[in-house]
PDB file of C-alpha atoms in Angstrom:
ATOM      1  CA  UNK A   1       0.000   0.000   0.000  1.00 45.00           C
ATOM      2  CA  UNK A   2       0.924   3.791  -0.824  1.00 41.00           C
ATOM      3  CA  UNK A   3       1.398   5.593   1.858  1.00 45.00           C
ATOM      4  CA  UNK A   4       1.124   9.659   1.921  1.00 46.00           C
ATOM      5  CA  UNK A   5       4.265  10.032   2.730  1.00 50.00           C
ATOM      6  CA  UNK A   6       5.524   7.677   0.420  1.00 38.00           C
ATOM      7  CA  UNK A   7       3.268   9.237  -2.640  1.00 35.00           C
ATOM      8  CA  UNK A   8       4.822  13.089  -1.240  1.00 37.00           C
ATOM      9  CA  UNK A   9       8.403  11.224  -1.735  1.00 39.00           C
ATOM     10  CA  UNK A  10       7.476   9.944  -5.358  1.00 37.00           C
ATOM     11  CA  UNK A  11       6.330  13.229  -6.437  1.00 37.00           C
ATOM     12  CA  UNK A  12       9.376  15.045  -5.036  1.00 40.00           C
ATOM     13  CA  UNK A  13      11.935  12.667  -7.030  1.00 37.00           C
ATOM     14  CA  UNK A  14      10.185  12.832 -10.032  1.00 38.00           C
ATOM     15  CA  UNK A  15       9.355  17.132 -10.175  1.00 42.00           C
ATOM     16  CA  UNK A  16      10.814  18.287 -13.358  1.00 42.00           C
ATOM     17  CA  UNK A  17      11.584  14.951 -14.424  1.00 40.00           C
ATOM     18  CA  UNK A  18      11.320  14.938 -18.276  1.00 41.00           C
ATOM     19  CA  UNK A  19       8.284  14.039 -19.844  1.00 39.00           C
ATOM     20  CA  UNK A  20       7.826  10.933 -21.758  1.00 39.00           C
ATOM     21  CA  UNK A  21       6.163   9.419 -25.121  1.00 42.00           C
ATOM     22  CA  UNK A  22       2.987  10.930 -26.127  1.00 54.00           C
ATOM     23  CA  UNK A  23       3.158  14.380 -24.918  1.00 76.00           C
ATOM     24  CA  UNK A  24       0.597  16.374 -25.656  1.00 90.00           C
ATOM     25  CA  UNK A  25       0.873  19.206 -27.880  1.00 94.00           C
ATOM     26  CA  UNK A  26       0.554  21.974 -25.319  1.00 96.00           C
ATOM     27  CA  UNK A  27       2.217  21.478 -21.545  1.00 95.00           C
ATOM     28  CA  UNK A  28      -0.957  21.666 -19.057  1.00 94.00           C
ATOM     29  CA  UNK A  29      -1.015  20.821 -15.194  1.00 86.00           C
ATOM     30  CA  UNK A  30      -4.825  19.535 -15.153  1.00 88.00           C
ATOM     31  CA  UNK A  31      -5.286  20.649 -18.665  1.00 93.00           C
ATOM     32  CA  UNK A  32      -4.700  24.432 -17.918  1.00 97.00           C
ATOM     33  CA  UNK A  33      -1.978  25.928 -20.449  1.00 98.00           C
ATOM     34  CA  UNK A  34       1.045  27.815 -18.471  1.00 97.00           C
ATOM     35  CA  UNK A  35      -0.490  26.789 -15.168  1.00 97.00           C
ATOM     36  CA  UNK A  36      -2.942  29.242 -15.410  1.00 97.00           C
ATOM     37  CA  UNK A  37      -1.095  32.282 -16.525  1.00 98.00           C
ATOM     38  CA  UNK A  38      -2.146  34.376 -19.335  1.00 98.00           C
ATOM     39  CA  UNK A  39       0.075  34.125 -22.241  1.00 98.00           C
ATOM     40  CA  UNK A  40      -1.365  37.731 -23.742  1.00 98.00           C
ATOM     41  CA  UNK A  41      -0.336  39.468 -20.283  1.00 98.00           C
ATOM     42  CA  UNK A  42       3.421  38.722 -20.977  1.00 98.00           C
ATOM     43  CA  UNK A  43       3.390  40.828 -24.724  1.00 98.00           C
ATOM     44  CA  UNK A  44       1.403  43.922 -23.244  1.00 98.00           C
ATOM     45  CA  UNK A  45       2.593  44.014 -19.959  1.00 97.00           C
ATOM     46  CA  UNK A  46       5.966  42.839 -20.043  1.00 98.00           C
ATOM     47  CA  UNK A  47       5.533  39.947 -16.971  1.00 98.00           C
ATOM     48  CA  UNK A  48       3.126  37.431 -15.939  1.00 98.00           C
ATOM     49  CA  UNK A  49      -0.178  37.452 -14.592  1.00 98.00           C
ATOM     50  CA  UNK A  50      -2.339  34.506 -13.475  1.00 98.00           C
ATOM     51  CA  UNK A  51      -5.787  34.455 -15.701  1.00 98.00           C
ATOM     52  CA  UNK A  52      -8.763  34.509 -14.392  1.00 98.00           C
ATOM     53  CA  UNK A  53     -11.710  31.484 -15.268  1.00 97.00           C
ATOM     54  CA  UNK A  54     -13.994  34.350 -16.167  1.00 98.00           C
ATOM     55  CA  UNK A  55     -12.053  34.402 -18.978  1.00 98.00           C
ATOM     56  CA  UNK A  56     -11.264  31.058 -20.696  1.00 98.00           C
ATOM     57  CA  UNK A  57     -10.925  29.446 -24.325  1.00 98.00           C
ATOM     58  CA  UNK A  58      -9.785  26.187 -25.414  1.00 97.00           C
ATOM     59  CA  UNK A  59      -7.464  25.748 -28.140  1.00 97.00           C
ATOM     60  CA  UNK A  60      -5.079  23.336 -28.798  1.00 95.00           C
ATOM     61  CA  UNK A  61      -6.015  20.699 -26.794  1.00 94.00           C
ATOM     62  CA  UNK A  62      -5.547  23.064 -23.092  1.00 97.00           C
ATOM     63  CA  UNK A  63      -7.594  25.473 -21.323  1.00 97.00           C
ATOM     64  CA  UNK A  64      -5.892  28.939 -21.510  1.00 98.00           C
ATOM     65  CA  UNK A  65      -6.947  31.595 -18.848  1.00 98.00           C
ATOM     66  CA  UNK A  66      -6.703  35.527 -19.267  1.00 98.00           C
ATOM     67  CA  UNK A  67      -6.807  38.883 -17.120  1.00 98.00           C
ATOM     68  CA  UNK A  68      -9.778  40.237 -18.888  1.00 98.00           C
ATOM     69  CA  UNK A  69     -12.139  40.138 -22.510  1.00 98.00           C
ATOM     70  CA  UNK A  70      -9.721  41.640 -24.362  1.00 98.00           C
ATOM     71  CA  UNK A  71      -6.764  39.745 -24.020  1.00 98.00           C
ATOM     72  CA  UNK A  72      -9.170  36.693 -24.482  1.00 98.00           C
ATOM     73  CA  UNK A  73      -9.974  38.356 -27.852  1.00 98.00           C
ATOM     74  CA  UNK A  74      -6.156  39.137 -28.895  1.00 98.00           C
ATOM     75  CA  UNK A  75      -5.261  35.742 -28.191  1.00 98.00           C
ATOM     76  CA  UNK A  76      -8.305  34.052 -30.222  1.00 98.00           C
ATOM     77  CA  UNK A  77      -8.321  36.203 -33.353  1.00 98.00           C
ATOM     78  CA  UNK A  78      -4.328  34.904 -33.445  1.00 98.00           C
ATOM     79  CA  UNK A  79      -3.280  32.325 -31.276  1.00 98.00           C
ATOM     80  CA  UNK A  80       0.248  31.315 -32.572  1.00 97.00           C
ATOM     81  CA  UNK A  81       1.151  34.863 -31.616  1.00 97.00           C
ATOM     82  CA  UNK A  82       0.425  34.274 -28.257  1.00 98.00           C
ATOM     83  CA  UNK A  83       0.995  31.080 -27.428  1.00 98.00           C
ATOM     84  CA  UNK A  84       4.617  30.146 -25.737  1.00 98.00           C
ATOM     85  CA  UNK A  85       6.340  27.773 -28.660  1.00 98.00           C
ATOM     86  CA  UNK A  86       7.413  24.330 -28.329  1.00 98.00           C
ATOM     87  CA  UNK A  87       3.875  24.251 -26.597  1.00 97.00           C
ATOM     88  CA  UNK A  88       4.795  25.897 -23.306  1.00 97.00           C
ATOM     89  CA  UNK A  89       7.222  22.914 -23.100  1.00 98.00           C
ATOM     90  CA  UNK A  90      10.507  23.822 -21.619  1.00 98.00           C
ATOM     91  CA  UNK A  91      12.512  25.674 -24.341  1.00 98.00           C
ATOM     92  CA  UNK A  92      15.767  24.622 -23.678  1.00 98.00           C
ATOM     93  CA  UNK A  93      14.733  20.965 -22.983  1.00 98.00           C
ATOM     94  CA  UNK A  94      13.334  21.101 -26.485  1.00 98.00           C
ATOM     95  CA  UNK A  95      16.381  22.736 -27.593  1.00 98.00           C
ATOM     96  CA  UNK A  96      18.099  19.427 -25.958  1.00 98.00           C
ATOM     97  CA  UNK A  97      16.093  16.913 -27.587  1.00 97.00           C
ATOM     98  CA  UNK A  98      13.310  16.129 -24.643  1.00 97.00           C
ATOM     99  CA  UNK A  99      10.328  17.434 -22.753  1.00 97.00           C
ATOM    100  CA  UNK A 100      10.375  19.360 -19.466  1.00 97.00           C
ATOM    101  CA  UNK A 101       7.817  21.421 -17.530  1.00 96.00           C
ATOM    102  CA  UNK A 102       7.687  24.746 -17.223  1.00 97.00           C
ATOM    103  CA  UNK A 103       7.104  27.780 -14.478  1.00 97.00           C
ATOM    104  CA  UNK A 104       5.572  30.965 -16.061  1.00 97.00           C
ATOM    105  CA  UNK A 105       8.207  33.646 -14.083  1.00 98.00           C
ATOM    106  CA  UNK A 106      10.533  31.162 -16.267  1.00 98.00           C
ATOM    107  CA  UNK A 107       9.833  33.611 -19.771  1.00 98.00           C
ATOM    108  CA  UNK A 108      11.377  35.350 -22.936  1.00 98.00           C
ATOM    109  CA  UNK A 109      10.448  36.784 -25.156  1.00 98.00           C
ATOM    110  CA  UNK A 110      12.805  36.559 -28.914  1.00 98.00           C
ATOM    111  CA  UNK A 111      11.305  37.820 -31.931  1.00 98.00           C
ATOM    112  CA  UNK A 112       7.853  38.518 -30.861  1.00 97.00           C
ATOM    113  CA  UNK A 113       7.759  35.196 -30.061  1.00 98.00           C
ATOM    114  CA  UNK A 114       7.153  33.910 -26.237  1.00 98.00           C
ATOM    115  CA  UNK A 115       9.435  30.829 -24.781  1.00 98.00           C
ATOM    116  CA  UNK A 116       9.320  29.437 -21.199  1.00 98.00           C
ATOM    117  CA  UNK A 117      11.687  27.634 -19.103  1.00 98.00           C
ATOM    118  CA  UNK A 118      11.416  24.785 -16.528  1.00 98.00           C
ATOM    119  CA  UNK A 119      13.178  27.178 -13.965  1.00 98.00           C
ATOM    120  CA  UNK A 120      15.191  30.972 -13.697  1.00 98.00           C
ATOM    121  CA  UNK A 121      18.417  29.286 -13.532  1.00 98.00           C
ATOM    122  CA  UNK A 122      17.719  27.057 -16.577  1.00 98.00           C
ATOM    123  CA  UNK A 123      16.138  30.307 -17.945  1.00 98.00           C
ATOM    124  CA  UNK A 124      19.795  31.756 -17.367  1.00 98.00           C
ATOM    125  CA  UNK A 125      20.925  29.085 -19.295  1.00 97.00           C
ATOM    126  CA  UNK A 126      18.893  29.437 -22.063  1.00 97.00           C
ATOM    127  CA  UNK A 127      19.707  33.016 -22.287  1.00 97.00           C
ATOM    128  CA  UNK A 128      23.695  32.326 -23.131  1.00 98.00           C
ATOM    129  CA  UNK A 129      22.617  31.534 -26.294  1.00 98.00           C
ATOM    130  CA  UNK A 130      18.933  32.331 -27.504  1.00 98.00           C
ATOM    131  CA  UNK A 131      19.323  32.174 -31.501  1.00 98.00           C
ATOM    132  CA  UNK A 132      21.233  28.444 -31.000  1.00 98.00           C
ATOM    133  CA  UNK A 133      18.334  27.400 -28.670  1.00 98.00           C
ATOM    134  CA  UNK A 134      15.782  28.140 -30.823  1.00 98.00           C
ATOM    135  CA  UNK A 135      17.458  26.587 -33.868  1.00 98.00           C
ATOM    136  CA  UNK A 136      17.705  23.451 -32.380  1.00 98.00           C
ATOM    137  CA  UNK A 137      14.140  23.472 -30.655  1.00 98.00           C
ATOM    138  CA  UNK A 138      13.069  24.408 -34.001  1.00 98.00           C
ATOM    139  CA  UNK A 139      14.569  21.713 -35.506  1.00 98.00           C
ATOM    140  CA  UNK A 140      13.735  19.152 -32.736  1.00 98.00           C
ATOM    141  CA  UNK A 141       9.608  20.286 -32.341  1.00 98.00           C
ATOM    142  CA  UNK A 142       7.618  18.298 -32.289  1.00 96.00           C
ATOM    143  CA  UNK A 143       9.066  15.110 -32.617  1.00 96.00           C
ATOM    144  CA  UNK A 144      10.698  15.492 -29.347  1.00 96.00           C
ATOM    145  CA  UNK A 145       6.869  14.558 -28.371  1.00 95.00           C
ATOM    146  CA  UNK A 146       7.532  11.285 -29.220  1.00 92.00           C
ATOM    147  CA  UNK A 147      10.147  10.503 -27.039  1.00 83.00           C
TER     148      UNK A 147
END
């Protein structure tokens, strides 16, 4: 039998463990896209802001959330503008040929285009060298799903 504290051990080994065959398309904890966060919020105000369930719309397979009507609108009339790449998926995991989670204080933005990161210090790493990152993530999504 699992205990609790067993289980709580489990978890704790395995956070930010990558993620394995079948991914889906978009990274979602409970099938909310950037844990909640909305991904319009990062373009027009420069950080992140959690979304609210007032304002929802599915696309993509995930549930995105957003601080108000408008930035629902922005994001529907063009998603891929909005939307992290690689999914929401770790960028420099992708960039390295797998699948990580991400936190949404964990951002860039490069080329009108937002990326996340699984943490700030893999964000720093990322950072060293953004063009060669998103070559190979480009060139590695998406079948790094399928790993």
């Amino acid at each position: 039998m699992l205990t609790r504290r067993t289980f709580l051990a489990l978890v704790a080994a395995t956070a930010g463990q990558p993620l394995f065959a079948g991914s889906d398309p978009v990274f979602s904890r409970w099938g909310t896209a950037i844990r909640g966060y909305d991904p319009v919020a990062y373009f027009t105000q420069g950080e992140p802001h959690k979304g609210s369930k007032e304002f929802e719309t599915m696309w993509n397979g995930a549930t995105w959330r957003f601080t108000s009507a408008q930035h629902q609108e922005l994001f529907r009339s063009d998603p891929e503008k909005y939307a992290p790449k690689y999914g929401g998926y770790c960028a420099w995991a992708v960039a390295n040929n797998y699948t990580a989670s991400t936190q949404p204080e964990a951002w860039t933005i490069f080329e009108d285009r937002l990326y996340l990161n699984f943490s700030l210090n893999v964000r720093r790493r990322w950072e060293q060298d953004i063009p060669g990152n998103v070559a190979k993530g480009d060139a590695n999504w998406p079948g790094v799903l399928e790993k």
